[in-house]
Every structure is written in structure tokens, then in C-alpha cells.
PDB file of C-alpha atoms in Angstrom:
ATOM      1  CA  UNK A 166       0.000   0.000   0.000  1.00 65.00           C
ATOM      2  CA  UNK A 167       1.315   3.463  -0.937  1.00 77.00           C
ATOM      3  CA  UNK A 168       1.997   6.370   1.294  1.00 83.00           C
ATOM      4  CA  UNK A 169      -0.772   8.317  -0.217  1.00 81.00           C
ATOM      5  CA  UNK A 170      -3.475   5.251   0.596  1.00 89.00           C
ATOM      6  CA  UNK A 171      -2.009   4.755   4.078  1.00 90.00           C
ATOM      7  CA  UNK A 172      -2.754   8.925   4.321  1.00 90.00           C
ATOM      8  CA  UNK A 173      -6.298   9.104   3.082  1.00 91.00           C
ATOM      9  CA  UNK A 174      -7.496   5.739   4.801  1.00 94.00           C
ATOM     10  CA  UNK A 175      -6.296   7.140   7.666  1.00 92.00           C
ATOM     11  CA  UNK A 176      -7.938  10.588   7.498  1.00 93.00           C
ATOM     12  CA  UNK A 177     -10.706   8.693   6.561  1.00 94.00           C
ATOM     13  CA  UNK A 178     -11.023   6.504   9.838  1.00 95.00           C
ATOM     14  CA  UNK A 179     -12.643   9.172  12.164  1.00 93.00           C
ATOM     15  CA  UNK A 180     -15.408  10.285   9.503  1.00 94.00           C
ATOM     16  CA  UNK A 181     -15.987   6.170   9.418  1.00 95.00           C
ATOM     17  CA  UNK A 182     -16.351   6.152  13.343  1.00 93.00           C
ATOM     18  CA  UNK A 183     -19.135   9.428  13.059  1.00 92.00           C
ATOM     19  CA  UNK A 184     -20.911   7.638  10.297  1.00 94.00           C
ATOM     20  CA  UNK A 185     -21.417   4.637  11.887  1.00 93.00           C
ATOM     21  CA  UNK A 186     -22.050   6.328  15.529  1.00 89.00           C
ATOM     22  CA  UNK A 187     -24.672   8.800  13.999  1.00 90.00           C
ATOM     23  CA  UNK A 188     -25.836   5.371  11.860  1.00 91.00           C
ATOM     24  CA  UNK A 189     -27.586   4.011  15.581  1.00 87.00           C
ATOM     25  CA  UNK A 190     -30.603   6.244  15.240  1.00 86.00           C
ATOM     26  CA  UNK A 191     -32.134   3.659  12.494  1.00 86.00           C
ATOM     27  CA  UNK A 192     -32.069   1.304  15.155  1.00 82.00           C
ATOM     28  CA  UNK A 193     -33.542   3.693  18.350  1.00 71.00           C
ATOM     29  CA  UNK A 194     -37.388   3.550  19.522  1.00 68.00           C
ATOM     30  CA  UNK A 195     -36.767   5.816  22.264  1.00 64.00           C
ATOM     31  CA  UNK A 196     -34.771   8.509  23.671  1.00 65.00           C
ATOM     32  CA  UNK A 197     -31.256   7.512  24.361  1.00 69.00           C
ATOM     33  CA  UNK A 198     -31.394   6.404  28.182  1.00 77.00           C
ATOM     34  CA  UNK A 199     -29.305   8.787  30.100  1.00 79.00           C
ATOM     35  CA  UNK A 200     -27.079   6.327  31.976  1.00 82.00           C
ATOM     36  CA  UNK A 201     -25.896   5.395  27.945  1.00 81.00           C
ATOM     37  CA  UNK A 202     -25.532   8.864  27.423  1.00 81.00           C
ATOM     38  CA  UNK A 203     -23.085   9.401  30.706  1.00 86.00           C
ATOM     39  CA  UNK A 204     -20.664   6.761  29.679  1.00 88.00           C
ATOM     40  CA  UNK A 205     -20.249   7.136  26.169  1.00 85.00           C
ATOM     41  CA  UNK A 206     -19.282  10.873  27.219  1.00 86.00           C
ATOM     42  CA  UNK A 207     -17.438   9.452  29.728  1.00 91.00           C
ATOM     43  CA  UNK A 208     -15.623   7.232  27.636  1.00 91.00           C
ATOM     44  CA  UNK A 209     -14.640   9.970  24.516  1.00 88.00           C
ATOM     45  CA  UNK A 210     -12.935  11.933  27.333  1.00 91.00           C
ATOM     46  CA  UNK A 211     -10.968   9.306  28.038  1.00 93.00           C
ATOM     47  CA  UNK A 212     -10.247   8.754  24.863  1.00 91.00           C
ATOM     48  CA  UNK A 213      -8.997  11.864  24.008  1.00 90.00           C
ATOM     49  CA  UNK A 214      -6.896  12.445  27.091  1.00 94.00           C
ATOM     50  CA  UNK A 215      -5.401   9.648  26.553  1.00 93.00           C
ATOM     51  CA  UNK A 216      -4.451  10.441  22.295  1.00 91.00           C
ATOM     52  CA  UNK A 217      -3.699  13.832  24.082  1.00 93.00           C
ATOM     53  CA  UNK A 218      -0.709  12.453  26.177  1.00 93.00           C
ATOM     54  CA  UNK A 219       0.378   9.752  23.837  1.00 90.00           C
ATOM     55  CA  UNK A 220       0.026  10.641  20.736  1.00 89.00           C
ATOM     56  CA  UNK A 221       0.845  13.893  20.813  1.00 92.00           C
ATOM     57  CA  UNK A 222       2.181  15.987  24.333  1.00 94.00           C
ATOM     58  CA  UNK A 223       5.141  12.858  24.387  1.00 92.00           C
ATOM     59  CA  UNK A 224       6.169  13.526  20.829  1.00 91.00           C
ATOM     60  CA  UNK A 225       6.460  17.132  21.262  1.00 92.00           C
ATOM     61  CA  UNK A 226       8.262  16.475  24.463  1.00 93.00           C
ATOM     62  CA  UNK A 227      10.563  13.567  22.300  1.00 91.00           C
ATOM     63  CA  UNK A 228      10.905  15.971  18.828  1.00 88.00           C
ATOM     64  CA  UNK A 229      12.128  19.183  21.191  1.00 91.00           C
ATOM     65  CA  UNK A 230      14.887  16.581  23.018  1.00 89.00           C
ATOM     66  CA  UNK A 231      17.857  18.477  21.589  1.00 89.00           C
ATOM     67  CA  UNK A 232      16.728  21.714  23.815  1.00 90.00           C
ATOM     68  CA  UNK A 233      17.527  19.835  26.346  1.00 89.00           C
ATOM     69  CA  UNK A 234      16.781  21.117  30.066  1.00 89.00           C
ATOM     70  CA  UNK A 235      14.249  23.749  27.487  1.00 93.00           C
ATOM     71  CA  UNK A 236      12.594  20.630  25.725  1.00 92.00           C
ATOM     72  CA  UNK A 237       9.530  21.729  27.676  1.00 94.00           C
ATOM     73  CA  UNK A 238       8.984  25.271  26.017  1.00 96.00           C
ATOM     74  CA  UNK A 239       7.551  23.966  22.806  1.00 95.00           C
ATOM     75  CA  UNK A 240       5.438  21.512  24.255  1.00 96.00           C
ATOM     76  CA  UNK A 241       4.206  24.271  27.212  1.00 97.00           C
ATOM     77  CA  UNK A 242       3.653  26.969  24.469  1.00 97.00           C
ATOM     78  CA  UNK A 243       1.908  24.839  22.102  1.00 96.00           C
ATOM     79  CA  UNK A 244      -0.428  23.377  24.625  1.00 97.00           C
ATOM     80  CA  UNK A 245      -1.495  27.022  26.170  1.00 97.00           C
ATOM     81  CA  UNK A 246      -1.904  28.112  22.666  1.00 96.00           C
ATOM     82  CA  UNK A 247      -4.830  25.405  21.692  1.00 93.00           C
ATOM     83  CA  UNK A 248      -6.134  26.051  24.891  1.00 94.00           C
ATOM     84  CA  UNK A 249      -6.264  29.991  23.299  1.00 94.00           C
ATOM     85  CA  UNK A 250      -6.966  28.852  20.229  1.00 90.00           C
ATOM     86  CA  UNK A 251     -10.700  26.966  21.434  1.00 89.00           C
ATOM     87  CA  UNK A 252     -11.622  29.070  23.843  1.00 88.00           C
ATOM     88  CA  UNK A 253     -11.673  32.120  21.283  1.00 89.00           C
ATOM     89  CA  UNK A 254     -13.794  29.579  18.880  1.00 84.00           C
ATOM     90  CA  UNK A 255     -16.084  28.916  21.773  1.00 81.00           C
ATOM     91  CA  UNK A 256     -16.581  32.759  22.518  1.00 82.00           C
ATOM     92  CA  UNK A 257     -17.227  33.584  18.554  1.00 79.00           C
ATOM     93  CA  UNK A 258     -19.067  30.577  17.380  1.00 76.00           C
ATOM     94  CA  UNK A 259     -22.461  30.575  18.076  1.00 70.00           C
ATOM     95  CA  UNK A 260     -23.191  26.724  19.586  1.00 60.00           C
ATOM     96  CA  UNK A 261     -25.251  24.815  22.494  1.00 61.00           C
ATOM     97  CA  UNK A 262     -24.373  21.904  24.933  1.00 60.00           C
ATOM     98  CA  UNK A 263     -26.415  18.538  25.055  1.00 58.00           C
ATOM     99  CA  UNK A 264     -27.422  19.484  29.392  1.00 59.00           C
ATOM    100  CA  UNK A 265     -28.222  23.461  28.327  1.00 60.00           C
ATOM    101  CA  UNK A 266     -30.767  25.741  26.833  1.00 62.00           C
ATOM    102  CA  UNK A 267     -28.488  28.597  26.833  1.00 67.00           C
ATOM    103  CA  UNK A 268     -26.551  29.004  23.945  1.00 64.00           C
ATOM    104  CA  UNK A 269     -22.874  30.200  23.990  1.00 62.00           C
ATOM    105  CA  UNK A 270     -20.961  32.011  21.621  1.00 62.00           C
ATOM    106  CA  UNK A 271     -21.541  35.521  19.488  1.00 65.00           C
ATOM    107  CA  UNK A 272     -25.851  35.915  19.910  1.00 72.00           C
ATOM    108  CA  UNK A 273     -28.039  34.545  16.709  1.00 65.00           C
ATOM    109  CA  UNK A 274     -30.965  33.539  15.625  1.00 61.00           C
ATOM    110  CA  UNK A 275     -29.961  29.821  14.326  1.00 63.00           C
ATOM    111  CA  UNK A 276     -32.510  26.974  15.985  1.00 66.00           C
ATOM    112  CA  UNK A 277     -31.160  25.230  18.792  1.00 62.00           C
ATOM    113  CA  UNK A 278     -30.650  21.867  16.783  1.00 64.00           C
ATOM    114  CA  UNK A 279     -28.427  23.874  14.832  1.00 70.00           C
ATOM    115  CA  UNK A 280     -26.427  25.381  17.296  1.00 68.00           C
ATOM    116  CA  UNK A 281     -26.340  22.140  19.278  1.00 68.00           C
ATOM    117  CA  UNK A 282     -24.704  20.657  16.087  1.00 72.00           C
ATOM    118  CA  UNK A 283     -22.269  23.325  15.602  1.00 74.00           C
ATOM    119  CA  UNK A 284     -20.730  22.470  19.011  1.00 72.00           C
ATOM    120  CA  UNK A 285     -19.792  18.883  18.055  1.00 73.00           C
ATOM    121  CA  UNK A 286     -18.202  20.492  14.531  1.00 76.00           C
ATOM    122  CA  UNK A 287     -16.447  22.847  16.755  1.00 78.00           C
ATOM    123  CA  UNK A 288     -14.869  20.340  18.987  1.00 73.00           C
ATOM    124  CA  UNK A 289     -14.345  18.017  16.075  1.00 84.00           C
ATOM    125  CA  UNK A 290     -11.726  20.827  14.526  1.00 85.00           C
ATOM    126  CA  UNK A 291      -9.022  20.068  17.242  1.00 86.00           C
ATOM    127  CA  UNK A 292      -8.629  16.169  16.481  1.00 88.00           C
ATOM    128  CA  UNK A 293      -8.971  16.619  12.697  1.00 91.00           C
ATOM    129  CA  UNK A 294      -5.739  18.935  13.226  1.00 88.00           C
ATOM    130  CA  UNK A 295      -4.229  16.067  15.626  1.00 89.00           C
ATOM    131  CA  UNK A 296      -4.659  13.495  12.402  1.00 92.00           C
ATOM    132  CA  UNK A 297      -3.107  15.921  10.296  1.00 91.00           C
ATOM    133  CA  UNK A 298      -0.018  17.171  12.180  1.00 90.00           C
ATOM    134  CA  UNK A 299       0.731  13.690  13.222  1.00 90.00           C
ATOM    135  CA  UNK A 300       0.439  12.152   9.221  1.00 91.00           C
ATOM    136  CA  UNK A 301       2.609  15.049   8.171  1.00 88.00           C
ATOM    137  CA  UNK A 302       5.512  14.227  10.690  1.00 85.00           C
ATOM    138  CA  UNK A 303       5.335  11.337   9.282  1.00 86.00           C
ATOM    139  CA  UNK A 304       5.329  12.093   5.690  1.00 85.00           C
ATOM    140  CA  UNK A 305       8.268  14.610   6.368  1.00 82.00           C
ATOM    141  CA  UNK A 306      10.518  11.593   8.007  1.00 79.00           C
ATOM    142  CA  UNK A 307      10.174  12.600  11.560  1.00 73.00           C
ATOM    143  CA  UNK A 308      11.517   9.621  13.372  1.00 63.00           C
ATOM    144  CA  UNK A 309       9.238  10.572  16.515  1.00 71.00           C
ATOM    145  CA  UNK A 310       6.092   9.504  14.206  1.00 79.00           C
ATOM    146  CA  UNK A 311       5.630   6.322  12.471  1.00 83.00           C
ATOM    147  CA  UNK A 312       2.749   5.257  10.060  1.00 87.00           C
ATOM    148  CA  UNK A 313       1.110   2.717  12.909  1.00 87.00           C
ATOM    149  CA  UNK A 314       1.506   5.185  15.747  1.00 86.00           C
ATOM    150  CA  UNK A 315      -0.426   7.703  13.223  1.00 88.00           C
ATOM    151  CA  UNK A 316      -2.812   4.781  12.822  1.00 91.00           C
ATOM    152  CA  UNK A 317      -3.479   3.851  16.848  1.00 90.00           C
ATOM    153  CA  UNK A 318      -4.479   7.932  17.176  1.00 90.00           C
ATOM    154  CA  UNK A 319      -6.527   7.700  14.401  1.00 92.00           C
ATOM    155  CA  UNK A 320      -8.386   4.787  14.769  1.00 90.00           C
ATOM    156  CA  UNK A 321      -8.563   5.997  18.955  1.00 88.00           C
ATOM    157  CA  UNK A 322     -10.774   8.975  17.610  1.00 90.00           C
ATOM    158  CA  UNK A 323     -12.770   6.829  15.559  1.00 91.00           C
ATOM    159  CA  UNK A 324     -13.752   5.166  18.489  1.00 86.00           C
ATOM    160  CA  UNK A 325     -14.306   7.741  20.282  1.00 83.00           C
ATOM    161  CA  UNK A 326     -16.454   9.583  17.870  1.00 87.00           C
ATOM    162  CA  UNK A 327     -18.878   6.743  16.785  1.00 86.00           C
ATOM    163  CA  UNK A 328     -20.565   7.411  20.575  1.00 79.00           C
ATOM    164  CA  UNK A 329     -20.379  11.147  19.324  1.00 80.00           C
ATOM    165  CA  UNK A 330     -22.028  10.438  16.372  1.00 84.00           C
ATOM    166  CA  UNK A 331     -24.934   8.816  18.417  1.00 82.00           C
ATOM    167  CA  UNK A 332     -24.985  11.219  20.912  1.00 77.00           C
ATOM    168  CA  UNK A 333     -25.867  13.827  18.147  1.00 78.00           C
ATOM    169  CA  UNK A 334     -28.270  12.119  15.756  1.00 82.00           C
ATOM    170  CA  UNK A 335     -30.431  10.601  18.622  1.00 77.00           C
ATOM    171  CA  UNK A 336     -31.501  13.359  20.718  1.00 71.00           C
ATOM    172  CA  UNK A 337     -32.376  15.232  16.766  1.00 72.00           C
ATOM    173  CA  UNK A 338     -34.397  11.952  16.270  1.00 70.00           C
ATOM    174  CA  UNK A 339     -36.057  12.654  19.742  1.00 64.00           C
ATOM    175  CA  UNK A 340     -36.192  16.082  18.729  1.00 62.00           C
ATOM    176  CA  UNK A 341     -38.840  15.232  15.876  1.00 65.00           C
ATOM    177  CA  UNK A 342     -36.687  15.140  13.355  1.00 70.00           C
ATOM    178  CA  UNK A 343     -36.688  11.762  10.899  1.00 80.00           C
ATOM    179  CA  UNK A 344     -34.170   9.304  11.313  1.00 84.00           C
ATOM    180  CA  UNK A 345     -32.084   9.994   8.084  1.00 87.00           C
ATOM    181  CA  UNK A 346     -32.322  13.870   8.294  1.00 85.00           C
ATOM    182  CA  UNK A 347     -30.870  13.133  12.285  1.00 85.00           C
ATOM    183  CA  UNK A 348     -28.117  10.713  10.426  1.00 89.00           C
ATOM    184  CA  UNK A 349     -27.177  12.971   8.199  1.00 89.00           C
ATOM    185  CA  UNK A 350     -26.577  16.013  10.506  1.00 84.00           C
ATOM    186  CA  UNK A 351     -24.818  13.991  12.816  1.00 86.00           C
ATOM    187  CA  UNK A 352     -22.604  12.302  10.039  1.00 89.00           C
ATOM    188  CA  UNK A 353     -22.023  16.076   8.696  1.00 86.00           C
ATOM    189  CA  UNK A 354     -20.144  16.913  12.071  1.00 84.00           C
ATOM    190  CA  UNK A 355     -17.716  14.362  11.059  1.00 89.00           C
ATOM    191  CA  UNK A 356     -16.786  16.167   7.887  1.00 91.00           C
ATOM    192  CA  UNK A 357     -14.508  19.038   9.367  1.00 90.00           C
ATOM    193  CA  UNK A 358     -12.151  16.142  10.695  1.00 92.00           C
ATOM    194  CA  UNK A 359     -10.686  14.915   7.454  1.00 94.00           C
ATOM    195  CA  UNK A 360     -10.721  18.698   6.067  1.00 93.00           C
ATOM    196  CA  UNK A 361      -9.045  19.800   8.880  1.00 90.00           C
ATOM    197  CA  UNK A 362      -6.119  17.039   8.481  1.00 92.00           C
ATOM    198  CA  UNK A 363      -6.474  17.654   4.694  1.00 92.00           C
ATOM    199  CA  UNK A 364      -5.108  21.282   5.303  1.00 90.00           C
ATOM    200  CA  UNK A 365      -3.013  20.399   7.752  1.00 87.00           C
ATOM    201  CA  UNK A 366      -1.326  18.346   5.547  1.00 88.00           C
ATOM    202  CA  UNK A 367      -1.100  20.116   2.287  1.00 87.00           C
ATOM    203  CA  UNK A 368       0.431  22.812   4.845  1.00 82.00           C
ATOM    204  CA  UNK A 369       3.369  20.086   5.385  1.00 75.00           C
ATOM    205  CA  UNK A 370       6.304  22.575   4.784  1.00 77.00           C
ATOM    206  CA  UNK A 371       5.325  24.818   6.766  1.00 80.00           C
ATOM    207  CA  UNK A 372       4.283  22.379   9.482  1.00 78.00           C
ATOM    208  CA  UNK A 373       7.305  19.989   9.837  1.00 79.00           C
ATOM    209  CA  UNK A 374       9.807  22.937  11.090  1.00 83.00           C
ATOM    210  CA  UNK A 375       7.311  23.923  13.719  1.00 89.00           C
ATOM    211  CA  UNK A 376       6.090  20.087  14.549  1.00 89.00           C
ATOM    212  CA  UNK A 377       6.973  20.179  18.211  1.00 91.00           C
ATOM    213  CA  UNK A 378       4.005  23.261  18.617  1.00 93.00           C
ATOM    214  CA  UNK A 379       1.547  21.842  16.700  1.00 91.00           C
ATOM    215  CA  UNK A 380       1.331  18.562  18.567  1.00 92.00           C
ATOM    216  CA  UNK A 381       1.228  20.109  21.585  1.00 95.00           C
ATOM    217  CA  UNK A 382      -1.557  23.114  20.100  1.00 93.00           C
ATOM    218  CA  UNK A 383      -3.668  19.879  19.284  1.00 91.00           C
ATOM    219  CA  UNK A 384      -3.278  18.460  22.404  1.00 93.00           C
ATOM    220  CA  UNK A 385      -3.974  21.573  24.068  1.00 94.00           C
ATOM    221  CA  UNK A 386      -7.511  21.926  21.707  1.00 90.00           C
ATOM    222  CA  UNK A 387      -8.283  18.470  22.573  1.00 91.00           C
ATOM    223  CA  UNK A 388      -7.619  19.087  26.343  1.00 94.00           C
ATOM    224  CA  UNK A 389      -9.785  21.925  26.225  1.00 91.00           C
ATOM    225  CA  UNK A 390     -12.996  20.535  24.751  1.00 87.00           C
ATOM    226  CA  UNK A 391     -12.906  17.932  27.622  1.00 90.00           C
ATOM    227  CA  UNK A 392     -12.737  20.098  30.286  1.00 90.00           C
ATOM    228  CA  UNK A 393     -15.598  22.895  28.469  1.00 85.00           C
ATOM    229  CA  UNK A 394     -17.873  20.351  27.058  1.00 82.00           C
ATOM    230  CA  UNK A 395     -17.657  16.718  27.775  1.00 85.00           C
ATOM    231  CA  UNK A 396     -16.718  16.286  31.487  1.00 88.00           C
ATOM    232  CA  UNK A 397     -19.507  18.729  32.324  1.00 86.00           C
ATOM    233  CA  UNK A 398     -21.802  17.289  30.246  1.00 82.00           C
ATOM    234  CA  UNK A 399     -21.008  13.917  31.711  1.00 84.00           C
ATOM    235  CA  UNK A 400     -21.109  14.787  35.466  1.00 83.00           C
ATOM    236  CA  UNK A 401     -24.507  16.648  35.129  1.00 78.00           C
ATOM    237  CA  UNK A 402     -27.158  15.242  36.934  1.00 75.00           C
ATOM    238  CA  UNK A 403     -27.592  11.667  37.636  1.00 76.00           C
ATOM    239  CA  UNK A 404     -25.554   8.642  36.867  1.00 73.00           C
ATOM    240  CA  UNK A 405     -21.815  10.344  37.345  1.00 82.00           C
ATOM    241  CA  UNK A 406     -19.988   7.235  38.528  1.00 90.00           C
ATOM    242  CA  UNK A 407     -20.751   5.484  35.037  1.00 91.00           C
ATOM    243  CA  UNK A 408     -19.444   8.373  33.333  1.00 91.00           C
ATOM    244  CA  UNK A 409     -16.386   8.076  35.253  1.00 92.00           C
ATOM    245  CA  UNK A 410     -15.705   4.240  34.374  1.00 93.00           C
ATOM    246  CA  UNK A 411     -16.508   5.510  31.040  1.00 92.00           C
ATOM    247  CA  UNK A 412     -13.488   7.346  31.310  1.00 94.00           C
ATOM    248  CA  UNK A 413     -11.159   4.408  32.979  1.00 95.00           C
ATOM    249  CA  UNK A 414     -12.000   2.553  29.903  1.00 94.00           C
ATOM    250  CA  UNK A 415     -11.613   5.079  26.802  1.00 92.00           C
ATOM    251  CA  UNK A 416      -8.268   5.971  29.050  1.00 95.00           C
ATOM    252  CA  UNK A 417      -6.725   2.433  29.132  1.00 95.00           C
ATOM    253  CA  UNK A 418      -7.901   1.647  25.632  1.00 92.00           C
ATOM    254  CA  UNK A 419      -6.460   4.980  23.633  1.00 91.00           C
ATOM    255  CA  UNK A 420      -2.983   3.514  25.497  1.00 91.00           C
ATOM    256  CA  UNK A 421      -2.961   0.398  24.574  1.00 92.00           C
ATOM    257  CA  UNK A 422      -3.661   1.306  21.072  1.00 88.00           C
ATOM    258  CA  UNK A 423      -0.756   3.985  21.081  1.00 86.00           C
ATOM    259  CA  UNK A 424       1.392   1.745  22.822  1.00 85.00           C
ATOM    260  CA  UNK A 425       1.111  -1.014  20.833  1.00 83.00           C
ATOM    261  CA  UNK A 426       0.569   0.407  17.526  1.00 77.00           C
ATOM    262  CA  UNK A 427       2.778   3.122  17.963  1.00 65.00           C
TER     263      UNK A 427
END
């Protein structure tokens, strides 16, 4: 298999994981119970804390060795800067949380369906850069990023986002929408992820001298969505403790993958 197929599989892998997560409401007759709902939020924070450490804070820390006692600056800038980065997204784009009727962002008119949408897209803009920065080390020969450890992160957020892509079509489907208008929407959020790689990729030259950054500005993104969104949306209300085993297990299994793809 060629570079090039190894690249777009990959970027493809995440969009796979929303489709067939967002795919579930053809097969719901009720509202998603909200014990399901805690874990599988549970579990994509794990997930992506995990991917965040792995996969991409330890390869920053690993590509910036030859600074020595300073390998820590571009992993430490990088990191605060994603944090930046999302937090000025969430104060501009207009977007709602699954647990809240008040919307966030710049004020509009858009229906709350839509806005709840745009709040998975936005948090799905951090690990579509994560794919991409970590296939264009790659590409670029960066001995700090091979093919399968580019593989065990992308496959992680595949995993992580099929119980996104449920979480997002069923409550539209609950919402009175029809079950293939509610697939499509929540397939749709998936989208951004391989465009965002896409770029990130094509944007290779420029990315490779600065590598050490931009895995730790995913990171930082990534970081950031589970403390704003997911975490709170998991420990609202009832059913907490399964929302934290959710975690335990999207943890352990985004290592393992890392570990012994990677």
C-alpha cells in the first residue's frame, strides 16, 4: 500500500467512526437512556486524554529533546496556545451543549438543533488537526512519528467519535426530526475532521519545522474541549460514577492502542 493510501485511509477513519455512531438512530425507539448517554461521554474523554498524552504531548516532548533542560517550552507553548486557540472559537461561534438551553458564543438567531450541532463540529476541529499534524511528521521523516503510531491515534478517535455520532443524531431523532435527516446532521459533524487534516497536511512545509508546537496546540484543543464540554456534560445530573468508568476505559484503551501500535 502506498503512502498516499495509508494517508487518506487514515484521514478517513474518524469520519468512518461518526458515520457509523450517527448510523444508531435507524435502530432507536426511544430517547437515548441517560445512563448510555453518561458513559459514552465518559468514555470519549478518556479517549482523548489519553491520544492527548500519547500521541501527541510525548512527541512534542521527544521531537524538542535536543533543547535539552528547554525541551519543555515547545510543548508548554503549544499546549497554552490550543487552549487559546478553542476558547476564542467557543466565545465567537455561536453553539449549544447537550445538558443546556443557553446558547454560547456571538448571539443569533440559528434553531437550537443547529447550534447544538455546531458544538460537536467545533470540537471536532481540534482532532482533525491532531490526524493531520501527526500524518505530516510522518510524511516529512520525523523519526518521533511512524505510520502505525499515526494509525493507533486515528483509529482511537474513531472510536471515540462513533458514541459522538450517536450522541448527536439521537436526541435530533427525539427532537422530531426523521431518522435519516438526524443521520445525516450527525454524520455532517464528522466532515470538518478529514478537512481539517487535509489542510493540515497540504500545509506540510510549513508544518514539519514547527512540529513540536503543533502537537502540543492539538493536544492543548483536545484538552480543552474535555474540560468545556464533555466532562460537564457527563457529570450533570444523575448517573456520574458510570461516566467516570466511562473514562477508565476510553483511558486504558487509547494507550494500549498507542502503545502497541505506535
Amino acid at each position: 500500500m502506498s503512502e498516499f493510501t495509508s494517508v487518506v485511509i487514515g484521514l478517513l477513519i474518524p469520519f468512518v467512526g461518526t458515520t457509523l455512531g450517527s448510523a444508531m438512530v435507524f435502530f432507536m425507539r426511544n430517547e437515548m437512556k441517560e445512563w448510555v448517554q453518561k458513559i459514552l461521554l465518559g468514555f470519549a474523554s478518556g479517549v482523548m486524554v489519553a491520544a492527548s498524552v500519547w500521541s501527541l504531548l510525548i512527541p512534542s516532548l521527544d521531537a524538542s529533546a535536543h533543547l535539552e533542560k528547554w525541551s519543555f517550552v515547545p510543548a508548554a507553548v503549544g499546549f497554552l496556545a490550543g487552549m487559546g486557540f478553542l476558547l476564542l472559537l467557543d466565545s465567537v461561534i455561536p453553539h449549544l451543549h447537550l445538558d443546556s438551553d443557553q446558547p454560547e458564543g456571538v448571539k443569533s438567531h440559528l434553531k437550537k438543533n443547529t447550534m447544538l450541532v455546531l458544538a460537536v463540529t467545533l470540537h471536532n476541529i481540534p482532532e482533525g488537526m491532531a490526524v493531520g499534524v501527526v500524518f505530516a511528521g510522518f510524511l516529512a521523516g520525523n523519526v518521533n512519528l511512524s505510520l502505525a503510531g499515526a494509525f493507533a491515534l486515528t483509529i482511537g478517535i474513531a472510536i471515540q467519535n462513533f458514541p459522538e455520532g450517536a450522541i448527536i443524531s439521537m436526541p435530533l431523532k427525539s427532537a422530531s426530526h426523521s431518522k435519516s435527516k438526524s443521520f445525516f446532521y450527525g454524520m455532517m459533524t464528522g466532515i470538518v475532521e478529514p478537512l481539517a487534516a487535509a489542510f493540515t497536511i497540504l500545509l506540510t512545509n510549513f508544518v514539519v519545522p514547527i512540529l513540536p508546537y503543533l502537537l502540543s496546540f492539538a493536544a492543548g484543543a483536545m484538552i480543552y474541549v474535555v474540560v468545556e464540554e464533555l466532562i460537564p456534560e457527563a457529570q450533570h445530573g444523575e448517573h456520574t460514577n458510570i461516566a467516570t468508568v466511562g473514562v477508565a476505559f476510553g483511558f486504558v484503551l487509547m494507550m494500549i492502542l498507542d502503545v502497541a501500535l505506535g
